[in-house]
Amino acid sequence: MKIVIGEGSCGIAAGAGKVHSALESALGGTQGVDLGLTGCIGMCFLEPIVELRDGETLVRRLVRVSEKDAEVIAAAAVSGDLSMLDRLCIQPEDEEFLDKQTRIALRHCGIIDPTGIDEYIACGGYEALKKALLNMTQDQVIEVIKTSGLSGRGGAGFPTWFKWNATRQSPGKKYLICNADEGDPGAFMDRALIESDPHNLIEGMLIAAYAIGSSEAFVYVRAEYPLAIVRLEEAISQAKSRGLLGENILGTDFSCDITIKAGAGAFVCGEETALIESLEGKRGMPRLKPPFPAQKGYKNMPTNINNVETFANVPWIILNGGEAFAAMGNQKSKGTKVFALTGKIKRGGLVEVPMGKTLRDVIFEIGGGMIGKSAFKAVQLGGPSGGCIPADLIDTVIDYSAISATGAIMGSGGMVVLDETTCMVGVARFFLEFTTNESCGKCVHCRIGTKRMKEILERIVKGEGKEGDIELLEELCLAIKDGSLCGLGQSAPNPVLTTIKYFRNEYEEHIRSKHCPAKQCRNLLRYVIDPEVCTGCTACARHCPTSCISGRLKQPHSIDSDKCIRCGMCVSRCKFGAISAE
């Protein structure tokens, strides 16, 4: 029997490290029971997760485990009486989270031990690299990727084979870069992939390096991902010790090294030319294109850049054939896509589905729908570069063209679910604040335009909006899109444009009625006490910081709106639900 603990960042944050230590103490070196770890299986909403395995067979999956459960888990594993664990076992409806997915990039995540190479090799790891190096030419590798229809999973959806081929055909020393600078709020796909399956990334990069003729590769990963960096460093060292990385890989004349570069966390460095500038030791600012990186990239040499998820698909494609990958998805977008599902959703975590599924499939079938009683309102897709897709477009197909037609973008895969309590003007303001802060400042339209948009949105949520603000926002959006140098500025208006397009009435109500329909904008709230419900217990008055609540004991109270600072303390103290915001 083996006890395996999920120790991705999500599991560790939920207490998996403490569970591991408690299990070590409880087992005390007991013979016949091994203790191991794995990465994130994707069910972040159930962490910490502990599995009992008999060989390769999953015997029990235990969820929301605490260190207090260690003794009973150890006792059950030793005695074989697994009925002791019934209260900790995952519920059938939560199993649907995995059952309804199709996993290619995530196929090993939460299954193997990411800290060792042997389990990766045991499940077919590095066989694709052997096949490519020993049995395929560079052209053949690129042709398989072309057949697969694999497009860049970092957001743009550009054909992967085309970038590889363009780099290979350009004269000069070739460089390969993995973009792991995952900066979208709510996105954690790349982090989880590296933490849970680092050798898959290495193998995918080596196949790409062979295809383009590169002997030097980099992983540009944000420094805020310390666990991912540690596990990738370990994996690189292990691969070198087995002759799978470095000089004369697998006895061939192909040599390639991989170097990790920890970025400082600038969102703009997710743009490939800004990333290259940072990698060269300069300030991360975008370059004018053309020339494109495939022509002149790192050190002005031909450079190919793909993100983590793109490389993670490559070994599977080489082993199973391009046709097998292309058979998943639809005519416009092939294969699968990984999403980080977060927000007001019952089952949040990592999701991988074939292209061609709908947003409804992901949010309601896999994610289980909304938390609480509030209805689904919108989904924010693509991070600060994306947009908000409303409830009446929930059956939008997941492919690059269909998502783009809504005004949003696929992006790297951040999917934030919003309910009726979400103010859409506030959402737009949040993302504009983010892009304003993250603008590198190189071009005026982005540096100044996003700031002006943010100022207008801040006025609106404060109740200081005026007629013409919506039209001015739209005008600024179009100017910033047209005038910005890189993708950050060109896409920064998307959250504003989509919220105006689908939720214009909310903007108008903020401006004309000085009212927030979602009751989230503090300056636009008015707290009132229902005299039919108020018991006169005085709890609200006693805790009001401005003494704006008056009334006699056991008599209905009232609030002086002129003195109220809208802190919400009265609502939190009222046990009878007598106070509400209007």
Coordinates of C-alpha atoms in Angstrom, one line a residue:
M1 CA 0.0 0.0 0.0
K2 CA 1.2 3.5 -0.8
I3 CA -0.1 6.8 0.6
V4 CA 0.3 9.7 -1.9
I5 CA -0.2 13.3 -1.0
G6 CA -1.0 16.0 -3.5
E7 CA 1.7 18.7 -3.0
G8 CA 1.2 21.3 -5.7
S9 CA 1.1 24.9 -4.5
C10 CA -2.7 24.6 -4.0
G11 CA -2.3 21.5 -1.8
I12 CA 0.5 23.0 0.2
A13 CA -1.4 26.2 0.7
A14 CA -4.3 24.1 2.1
G15 CA -2.1 22.3 4.5
A16 CA -0.7 19.3 2.6
G17 CA 2.8 19.8 4.0
K18 CA 1.4 19.5 7.6
V19 CA -0.5 16.4 6.5
H20 CA 2.6 14.8 5.1
S21 CA 4.5 15.4 8.3
A22 CA 1.7 14.1 10.4
L23 CA 1.5 10.9 8.3
E24 CA 5.2 10.4 8.6
S25 CA 4.9 10.5 12.4
A26 CA 1.8 8.3 12.4
L27 CA 3.4 5.6 10.2
G28 CA 6.7 5.8 12.1
G29 CA 8.6 3.7 9.6
T30 CA 5.9 1.0 9.4
Q31 CA 6.9 -1.8 6.9
G32 CA 4.6 -2.4 4.0
V33 CA 3.3 1.2 3.7
D34 CA 5.1 3.8 1.6
L35 CA 4.6 7.5 1.7
G36 CA 5.0 9.6 -1.4
L37 CA 3.9 12.8 -3.1
T38 CA 2.5 14.0 -6.4
G39 CA 1.5 17.3 -7.9
C40 CA -1.8 19.0 -8.5
I41 CA -4.5 16.7 -10.0
G42 CA -6.6 19.8 -10.7
M43 CA -9.2 19.4 -8.0
C44 CA -8.0 22.5 -6.1
F45 CA -11.4 22.9 -4.4
L46 CA -10.9 19.6 -2.5
E47 CA -7.3 20.1 -1.3
P48 CA -5.5 18.7 0.6
I49 CA -6.0 15.4 -1.3
V50 CA -4.5 12.1 -0.2
E51 CA -4.7 8.9 -2.2
L52 CA -4.2 5.3 -1.2
R53 CA -2.8 3.2 -4.0
D54 CA -2.1 -0.5 -4.5
G55 CA 0.5 -0.6 -7.2
E56 CA -1.0 1.5 -10.0
T57 CA -4.6 1.0 -8.8
L58 CA -6.3 3.9 -7.0
V59 CA -7.9 2.4 -3.9
R60 CA -9.2 5.5 -2.1
R61 CA -9.2 9.2 -2.8
L62 CA -9.5 11.2 0.4
V63 CA -10.3 14.9 0.2
R64 CA -10.1 18.0 2.5
V65 CA -7.7 16.0 4.7
S66 CA -6.3 17.6 7.8
E67 CA -3.3 16.6 9.9
K68 CA -5.8 15.4 12.5
D69 CA -6.8 12.6 10.1
A70 CA -3.3 11.2 9.8
E71 CA -3.7 8.6 12.6
V72 CA -6.8 7.1 11.1
I73 CA -5.3 7.1 7.5
A74 CA -2.2 5.3 8.8
A75 CA -4.2 2.8 10.8
A76 CA -6.5 2.0 7.8
A77 CA -3.4 1.6 5.5
V78 CA -1.7 -0.7 7.9
S79 CA -4.8 -2.8 8.9
G80 CA -6.4 -2.9 5.4
D81 CA -9.7 -1.8 7.0
L82 CA -10.5 1.0 4.6
S83 CA -14.1 1.5 5.9
M84 CA -12.4 3.7 8.5
L85 CA -11.9 6.3 5.8
D86 CA -15.5 6.5 4.4
R87 CA -16.1 10.0 5.8
L88 CA -13.0 11.4 4.0
C89 CA -13.7 9.8 0.6
I90 CA -14.5 12.0 -2.4
Q91 CA -18.2 12.2 -3.3
P92 CA -19.3 10.7 -6.7
E93 CA -20.5 14.1 -8.0
D94 CA -17.0 15.5 -7.4
E95 CA -15.5 12.7 -9.3
E96 CA -17.3 14.1 -12.4
F97 CA -14.8 16.9 -12.3
L98 CA -12.1 14.6 -13.7
D99 CA -14.4 12.1 -15.5
K100 CA -15.7 14.7 -17.9
Q101 CA -12.3 15.9 -18.9
T102 CA -9.9 14.8 -21.7
R103 CA -6.4 15.1 -20.5
I104 CA -3.4 15.5 -22.8
A105 CA -1.2 18.3 -21.3
L106 CA -2.4 17.3 -17.8
R107 CA -2.2 13.6 -18.3
H108 CA 0.5 13.0 -15.6
C109 CA -0.5 15.8 -13.2
G110 CA -1.5 14.4 -9.9
I111 CA -0.5 10.9 -11.0
I112 CA 3.3 10.7 -10.9
D113 CA 5.9 12.0 -8.5
P114 CA 7.2 15.2 -10.0
T115 CA 10.4 15.1 -7.9
G116 CA 11.8 12.0 -9.6
I117 CA 12.4 10.9 -13.1
D118 CA 11.7 7.2 -12.8
E119 CA 7.9 7.5 -12.6
Y120 CA 7.9 9.7 -15.6
I121 CA 9.9 7.2 -17.6
A122 CA 7.7 4.3 -16.4
C123 CA 4.7 5.9 -17.9
G124 CA 6.3 6.4 -21.3
G125 CA 8.4 9.5 -20.6
Y126 CA 11.1 10.4 -23.0
E127 CA 9.9 7.8 -25.5
A128 CA 8.8 10.7 -27.8
L129 CA 12.2 12.2 -27.6
K130 CA 13.8 8.9 -28.6
K131 CA 11.4 8.5 -31.5
A132 CA 12.1 12.0 -32.7
L133 CA 15.9 11.8 -32.4
L134 CA 16.4 8.2 -33.6
N135 CA 13.6 7.8 -36.2
M136 CA 12.6 11.2 -37.5
T137 CA 14.1 14.1 -39.4
Q138 CA 13.6 17.7 -38.4
D139 CA 11.2 18.1 -41.3
Q140 CA 9.2 15.1 -40.2
V141 CA 8.8 16.4 -36.7
I142 CA 7.5 19.7 -37.9
E143 CA 5.2 18.0 -40.3
V144 CA 3.6 15.9 -37.5
I145 CA 3.1 19.1 -35.5
K146 CA 1.5 20.7 -38.6
T147 CA -0.8 17.7 -39.0
S148 CA -1.9 17.9 -35.4
G149 CA -3.1 21.5 -35.8
L150 CA -1.4 22.5 -32.5
S151 CA -1.6 26.2 -32.0
G152 CA 0.1 28.3 -29.4
R153 CA -1.7 28.0 -26.1
G154 CA -0.3 31.2 -24.7
G155 CA -3.2 33.3 -26.1
A156 CA -2.6 34.2 -29.7
G157 CA -3.4 30.7 -31.1
F158 CA -0.7 31.0 -33.8
P159 CA 0.1 27.7 -35.6
T160 CA 3.0 26.1 -33.7
W161 CA 4.5 24.4 -36.8
F162 CA 4.8 27.7 -38.7
K163 CA 6.8 29.4 -35.9
W164 CA 9.1 26.3 -35.7
N165 CA 9.6 26.2 -39.4
A166 CA 10.2 30.0 -39.7
T167 CA 12.9 29.8 -37.0
R168 CA 14.5 26.8 -38.5
Q169 CA 14.7 28.4 -42.0
S170 CA 16.2 31.7 -40.7
P171 CA 20.0 32.0 -40.9
G172 CA 22.0 32.1 -37.7
K173 CA 22.3 30.3 -34.3
K174 CA 18.8 29.2 -33.1
Y175 CA 17.4 29.7 -29.6
L176 CA 14.4 28.2 -28.0
I177 CA 12.4 29.9 -25.2
C178 CA 9.6 28.6 -23.0
N179 CA 7.3 31.4 -21.9
A180 CA 6.3 30.5 -18.3
D181 CA 5.7 34.2 -17.3
E182 CA 2.0 33.5 -16.4
G183 CA 0.7 36.9 -15.3
D184 CA -3.0 36.8 -15.8
P185 CA -5.0 37.2 -12.5
G186 CA -6.8 33.9 -11.9
A187 CA -4.5 31.8 -14.2
F188 CA -2.3 29.0 -12.8
M189 CA -2.1 26.5 -15.6
D190 CA 1.6 26.8 -16.4
R191 CA 2.6 26.8 -12.7
A192 CA 0.7 23.6 -12.1
L193 CA 2.1 21.9 -15.2
I194 CA 5.7 22.7 -14.2
E195 CA 5.1 21.7 -10.5
S196 CA 3.4 18.5 -11.4
D197 CA 5.1 17.3 -14.5
P198 CA 8.4 19.1 -15.2
H199 CA 9.9 16.3 -17.3
N200 CA 7.1 16.6 -19.8
L201 CA 8.0 20.2 -20.3
I202 CA 11.7 19.3 -20.8
E203 CA 10.8 16.6 -23.3
G204 CA 8.6 18.9 -25.3
M205 CA 11.2 21.6 -25.4
L206 CA 13.9 19.1 -26.5
I207 CA 11.8 17.9 -29.3
A208 CA 11.1 21.5 -30.4
A209 CA 14.8 22.3 -30.1
Y210 CA 15.7 19.4 -32.3
A211 CA 13.1 20.4 -34.9
I212 CA 14.4 24.0 -35.2
G213 CA 18.1 23.1 -34.8
S214 CA 18.7 24.8 -31.4
S215 CA 21.3 23.8 -28.9
E216 CA 20.4 26.4 -26.2
A217 CA 17.0 26.8 -24.6
F218 CA 15.6 28.9 -21.8
V219 CA 12.6 28.7 -19.5
Y220 CA 11.5 32.2 -18.5
V221 CA 9.4 31.7 -15.4
R222 CA 8.2 34.3 -12.9
A223 CA 10.1 34.3 -9.6
E224 CA 6.7 34.1 -7.7
Y225 CA 6.6 30.4 -8.7
P226 CA 9.4 29.1 -6.3
L227 CA 8.1 25.5 -6.1
A228 CA 7.9 25.3 -9.9
I229 CA 11.4 26.6 -10.2
V230 CA 12.8 24.1 -7.6
R231 CA 11.1 21.1 -9.3
L232 CA 12.2 22.2 -12.7
E233 CA 15.8 22.6 -11.5
E234 CA 15.6 19.0 -10.0
A235 CA 14.2 17.7 -13.3
I236 CA 16.9 19.3 -15.4
S237 CA 19.6 17.8 -13.2
Q238 CA 18.0 14.4 -13.3
A239 CA 17.6 14.5 -17.1
K240 CA 21.3 15.4 -17.5
S241 CA 22.3 12.5 -15.3
R242 CA 20.5 10.1 -17.6
G243 CA 21.9 11.5 -20.8
L244 CA 18.6 13.0 -21.8
L245 CA 19.8 16.6 -21.7
G246 CA 23.2 18.2 -22.5
E247 CA 25.8 16.8 -24.8
N248 CA 25.0 14.1 -27.4
I249 CA 21.6 13.3 -26.1
L250 CA 20.8 9.6 -26.4
G251 CA 24.1 9.0 -28.1
T252 CA 23.2 11.2 -31.1
D253 CA 24.9 14.3 -32.4
F254 CA 22.0 16.5 -31.0
S255 CA 23.1 18.5 -27.9
C256 CA 20.9 21.0 -26.0
D257 CA 21.0 22.6 -22.6
I258 CA 18.1 24.3 -20.8
T259 CA 18.6 27.3 -18.5
I260 CA 16.0 28.7 -16.1
K261 CA 15.6 32.5 -16.0
A262 CA 13.5 33.8 -13.1
G263 CA 11.6 36.9 -14.2
A264 CA 10.7 39.8 -11.8
G265 CA 7.0 39.4 -12.4
A266 CA 6.3 42.2 -14.9
F267 CA 3.1 41.3 -16.8
V268 CA 4.4 42.9 -20.0
C269 CA 7.2 40.3 -20.1
G270 CA 4.5 37.8 -21.2
E271 CA 4.8 39.5 -24.5
E272 CA 7.5 37.7 -26.4
T273 CA 9.7 40.6 -27.4
A274 CA 9.5 42.2 -24.0
L275 CA 10.5 38.7 -22.6
I276 CA 13.5 38.6 -24.9
E277 CA 14.6 42.1 -23.7
S278 CA 14.4 40.9 -20.1
L279 CA 16.2 37.7 -20.9
E280 CA 19.0 39.8 -22.3
G281 CA 19.3 41.7 -19.0
K282 CA 17.4 44.8 -20.2
R283 CA 14.2 46.4 -19.1
G284 CA 11.2 44.4 -20.2
M285 CA 9.8 46.5 -23.0
P286 CA 8.4 45.3 -26.4
R287 CA 10.2 45.7 -29.6
L288 CA 8.7 46.9 -32.9
K289 CA 7.7 44.0 -35.2
P290 CA 8.8 43.1 -37.8
P291 CA 11.4 41.6 -37.6
F292 CA 9.7 38.8 -35.7
P293 CA 11.6 36.7 -33.1
A294 CA 11.8 33.8 -35.6
Q295 CA 14.0 36.2 -37.7
K296 CA 15.7 38.3 -35.0
G297 CA 15.0 37.4 -31.4
Y298 CA 17.3 36.6 -28.5
K299 CA 20.7 38.2 -29.3
N300 CA 19.3 39.2 -32.6
M301 CA 19.3 35.5 -33.6
P302 CA 16.3 33.3 -34.8
T303 CA 14.3 32.5 -31.7
N304 CA 11.2 30.3 -31.2
I305 CA 8.9 31.1 -28.2
N306 CA 6.0 28.9 -27.0
N307 CA 4.3 28.7 -23.6
V308 CA 4.3 25.7 -21.2
E309 CA 1.0 24.2 -22.3
T310 CA 2.1 24.2 -25.9
F311 CA 5.3 22.3 -25.2
A312 CA 3.4 19.9 -22.8
N313 CA 1.3 18.7 -25.8
V314 CA 4.3 17.9 -28.0
P315 CA 5.5 14.5 -26.6
W316 CA 2.0 13.1 -26.7
I317 CA 1.6 14.3 -30.3
I318 CA 4.9 12.7 -31.4
L319 CA 4.0 9.4 -29.8
N320 CA 0.4 9.2 -30.9
G321 CA 0.6 11.0 -34.2
G322 CA -0.7 14.4 -35.4
E323 CA -3.9 12.9 -36.6
A324 CA -4.9 11.6 -33.1
F325 CA -4.5 15.2 -31.7
A326 CA -6.4 16.7 -34.6
A327 CA -9.2 14.3 -34.1
M328 CA -10.0 16.1 -30.9
G329 CA -11.5 19.6 -31.2
N330 CA -13.3 21.0 -34.2
Q331 CA -12.5 22.2 -37.7
K332 CA -11.3 25.6 -36.5
S333 CA -9.3 24.6 -33.4
K334 CA -7.6 21.3 -32.8
G335 CA -6.8 19.3 -29.6
T336 CA -7.5 20.2 -26.0
K337 CA -7.3 23.4 -24.0
V338 CA -6.4 23.8 -20.3
F339 CA -8.3 26.3 -18.2
A340 CA -7.9 27.6 -14.7
L341 CA -11.5 27.7 -13.4
T342 CA -12.0 30.1 -10.6
G343 CA -14.5 32.5 -9.2
K344 CA -18.1 31.9 -7.9
I345 CA -17.9 28.3 -8.9
K346 CA -18.5 25.1 -6.9
R347 CA -15.6 23.1 -8.3
G348 CA -12.7 25.3 -9.1
G349 CA -9.3 24.0 -10.4
L350 CA -7.6 22.9 -13.5
V351 CA -9.7 21.7 -16.4
E352 CA -8.7 20.3 -19.8
V353 CA -11.4 19.8 -22.5
P354 CA -11.4 19.2 -26.2
M355 CA -11.8 22.3 -28.4
G356 CA -15.4 22.5 -29.5
K357 CA -16.9 22.1 -26.1
T358 CA -19.0 25.0 -24.8
L359 CA -18.6 27.4 -21.9
R360 CA -21.7 25.7 -20.4
D361 CA -19.9 22.3 -20.5
V362 CA -17.0 23.7 -18.5
I363 CA -18.8 25.9 -16.0
F364 CA -21.9 23.8 -15.3
E365 CA -21.0 20.2 -16.2
I366 CA -17.4 20.1 -14.9
G367 CA -17.4 23.1 -12.6
G368 CA -20.8 22.1 -11.0
G369 CA -22.3 25.6 -11.5
M370 CA -22.6 28.4 -9.1
I371 CA -21.8 28.7 -5.4
G372 CA -24.8 29.8 -3.3
K373 CA -28.1 31.1 -4.7
S374 CA -26.9 33.8 -7.0
A375 CA -27.3 33.2 -10.7
F376 CA -24.5 33.0 -13.3
K377 CA -23.9 36.5 -14.7
A378 CA -20.8 36.3 -16.9
V379 CA -17.4 34.6 -17.3
Q380 CA -14.2 36.7 -17.6
L381 CA -12.0 34.9 -20.1
G382 CA -8.4 35.7 -21.1
G383 CA -7.3 37.8 -18.1
P384 CA -6.6 41.5 -18.4
S385 CA -6.3 41.0 -22.2
G386 CA -9.7 39.3 -22.4
G387 CA -13.3 40.2 -21.9
C388 CA -16.5 39.3 -20.1
I389 CA -18.9 36.9 -21.9
P390 CA -22.5 37.3 -20.6
A391 CA -24.9 34.5 -19.4
D392 CA -26.9 34.6 -22.7
L393 CA -23.7 33.5 -24.6
I394 CA -23.0 30.6 -22.2
D395 CA -23.3 28.1 -25.2
T396 CA -20.4 29.8 -27.0
V397 CA -18.1 27.1 -28.4
I398 CA -14.6 27.0 -27.1
D399 CA -12.4 27.8 -30.1
Y400 CA -10.3 30.7 -31.0
S401 CA -12.6 32.3 -33.5
A402 CA -15.8 31.8 -31.6
I403 CA -14.4 33.3 -28.4
S404 CA -12.9 36.2 -30.3
A405 CA -16.2 36.9 -31.9
T406 CA -17.6 37.7 -28.4
G407 CA -15.0 40.4 -27.9
A408 CA -13.0 38.3 -25.4
I409 CA -10.0 36.1 -26.2
M410 CA -9.0 32.6 -25.2
G411 CA -5.8 33.9 -23.7
S412 CA -3.7 31.5 -21.7
G413 CA -6.8 30.0 -20.2
G414 CA -7.9 32.0 -17.1
M415 CA -11.6 31.5 -16.7
V416 CA -13.2 33.6 -13.8
V417 CA -16.9 32.9 -13.2
L418 CA -19.0 35.8 -12.0
D419 CA -22.4 35.9 -10.4
E420 CA -25.2 38.5 -9.9
T421 CA -23.3 40.0 -7.0
T422 CA -20.5 41.2 -9.3
C423 CA -20.5 44.8 -10.5
M424 CA -19.4 44.8 -14.1
V425 CA -18.2 48.4 -14.0
G426 CA -16.1 47.3 -11.0
V427 CA -14.7 44.4 -13.0
A428 CA -13.6 46.7 -15.8
R429 CA -12.0 49.1 -13.3
F430 CA -10.1 46.2 -11.6
F431 CA -8.5 45.1 -14.9
L432 CA -7.7 48.7 -16.0
E433 CA -6.0 49.3 -12.7
F434 CA -3.9 46.1 -13.4
T435 CA -2.9 47.0 -16.9
T436 CA -2.3 50.7 -16.0
N437 CA 0.2 49.5 -13.3
E438 CA 1.7 46.9 -15.6
S439 CA 2.2 49.1 -18.7
C440 CA 5.9 49.4 -19.4
G441 CA 5.3 53.0 -20.5
K442 CA 7.0 52.8 -23.9
C443 CA 4.1 54.1 -26.0
V444 CA 1.9 57.0 -25.1
H445 CA -1.4 55.4 -26.0
C446 CA -0.9 52.6 -23.5
R447 CA 0.9 54.6 -20.8
I448 CA -1.5 57.6 -20.8
G449 CA -4.7 56.1 -22.4
T450 CA -5.1 53.3 -19.9
K451 CA -4.7 55.8 -17.0
R452 CA -7.4 58.1 -18.4
M453 CA -9.7 55.1 -18.8
K454 CA -9.1 54.0 -15.2
E455 CA -9.8 57.5 -13.9
I456 CA -13.1 57.6 -15.7
L457 CA -14.1 54.2 -14.3
E458 CA -13.1 55.2 -10.8
R459 CA -15.3 58.3 -11.1
I460 CA -18.2 56.1 -12.2
V461 CA -18.0 53.6 -9.3
K462 CA -17.7 56.6 -6.9
G463 CA -21.0 58.0 -8.2
E464 CA -19.3 60.9 -10.0
G465 CA -19.9 59.7 -13.5
K466 CA -21.4 62.0 -16.1
E467 CA -23.1 61.9 -19.4
G468 CA -20.7 61.2 -22.2
D469 CA -18.4 59.0 -20.1
I470 CA -19.4 55.8 -21.8
E471 CA -18.8 57.3 -25.3
L472 CA -15.5 58.7 -24.1
L473 CA -14.4 55.3 -22.9
E474 CA -15.3 53.7 -26.2
E475 CA -13.3 56.4 -28.1
L476 CA -10.3 55.9 -25.8
C477 CA -10.5 52.1 -26.2
L478 CA -10.3 52.3 -30.0
A479 CA -7.5 54.8 -29.9
I480 CA -5.5 52.7 -27.5
K481 CA -6.0 49.5 -29.6
D482 CA -4.8 51.2 -32.7
G483 CA -1.9 53.1 -31.2
S484 CA -0.3 50.7 -28.8
L485 CA 2.9 48.9 -29.7
C486 CA 2.4 45.5 -28.1
G487 CA -0.4 43.1 -27.1
L488 CA -0.7 44.6 -23.6
G489 CA -2.0 47.9 -24.8
Q490 CA -3.8 46.5 -27.9
S491 CA -5.9 44.2 -25.6
A492 CA -6.1 46.4 -22.5
P493 CA -9.5 47.9 -23.6
N494 CA -11.1 44.5 -24.0
P495 CA -12.6 44.2 -20.5
V496 CA -14.1 47.7 -20.9
L497 CA -15.4 47.2 -24.4
T498 CA -17.1 43.9 -23.5
T499 CA -18.7 45.2 -20.3
I500 CA -20.0 48.2 -22.2
K501 CA -21.3 46.0 -25.0
Y502 CA -23.1 43.5 -22.8
F503 CA -23.8 45.5 -19.6
R504 CA -24.2 49.0 -20.8
N505 CA -27.3 49.3 -18.6
E506 CA -25.1 49.0 -15.5
Y507 CA -22.9 51.8 -16.7
E508 CA -26.0 54.0 -17.3
E509 CA -27.4 53.2 -13.9
H510 CA -24.2 54.1 -12.2
I511 CA -24.0 57.4 -14.1
R512 CA -27.7 58.5 -14.2
S513 CA -29.2 56.9 -11.1
K514 CA -26.1 56.9 -9.0
H515 CA -27.0 53.3 -8.2
C516 CA -25.0 50.0 -8.4
P517 CA -27.3 47.2 -9.4
A518 CA -24.9 44.6 -7.9
K519 CA -24.7 46.6 -4.6
Q520 CA -21.0 46.5 -4.6
C521 CA -19.9 50.1 -5.2
R522 CA -19.6 51.5 -1.7
N523 CA -20.2 55.1 -2.5
L524 CA -23.5 54.2 -4.2
L525 CA -25.0 52.2 -1.4
R526 CA -27.7 53.3 1.1
Y527 CA -28.3 51.1 4.1
V528 CA -31.8 50.9 5.4
I529 CA -33.5 49.1 8.4
D530 CA -36.8 47.3 7.8
P531 CA -39.0 48.4 10.7
E532 CA -41.1 45.2 10.3
V533 CA -38.1 43.0 11.0
C534 CA -36.0 45.1 13.4
T535 CA -36.3 44.0 17.1
G536 CA -34.6 47.0 18.5
C537 CA -31.8 44.9 20.0
T538 CA -29.4 47.9 19.6
A539 CA -26.5 45.7 18.3
C540 CA -26.2 47.8 15.2
A541 CA -26.2 51.1 17.0
R542 CA -23.6 49.9 19.6
H543 CA -21.2 48.9 16.9
C544 CA -21.7 51.8 14.4
P545 CA -18.5 53.8 14.2
T546 CA -20.3 57.1 13.3
S547 CA -23.3 56.8 15.7
C548 CA -25.6 57.2 12.7
I549 CA -28.1 54.6 14.0
S550 CA -30.8 55.7 16.4
G551 CA -33.8 54.2 18.1
R552 CA -35.1 53.0 21.5
L553 CA -34.5 49.6 23.0
K554 CA -37.0 47.0 21.6
Q555 CA -38.2 49.6 19.1
P556 CA -37.4 49.8 15.3
H557 CA -34.2 51.8 14.6
S558 CA -33.3 54.0 11.7
I559 CA -30.1 55.1 9.9
D560 CA -29.1 58.7 9.1
S561 CA -27.8 58.4 5.6
D562 CA -25.9 61.7 5.8
K563 CA -23.8 60.4 8.6
C564 CA -23.4 56.8 7.3
I565 CA -20.0 55.9 5.9
R566 CA -21.3 52.7 4.4
C567 CA -18.9 50.4 6.3
G568 CA -21.4 47.6 6.5
M569 CA -20.7 47.0 10.2
C570 CA -24.4 47.2 11.0
V571 CA -25.2 44.5 8.5
S572 CA -22.6 42.1 9.9
R573 CA -23.9 42.7 13.5
C574 CA -27.6 42.3 12.8
K575 CA -28.7 38.8 13.6
F576 CA -32.2 39.2 12.2
G577 CA -31.5 40.3 8.6
A578 CA -33.3 43.6 9.2
I579 CA -30.6 45.8 7.5
S580 CA -30.0 45.7 3.8
A581 CA -28.2 47.8 1.1
E582 CA -30.1 49.5 -1.6

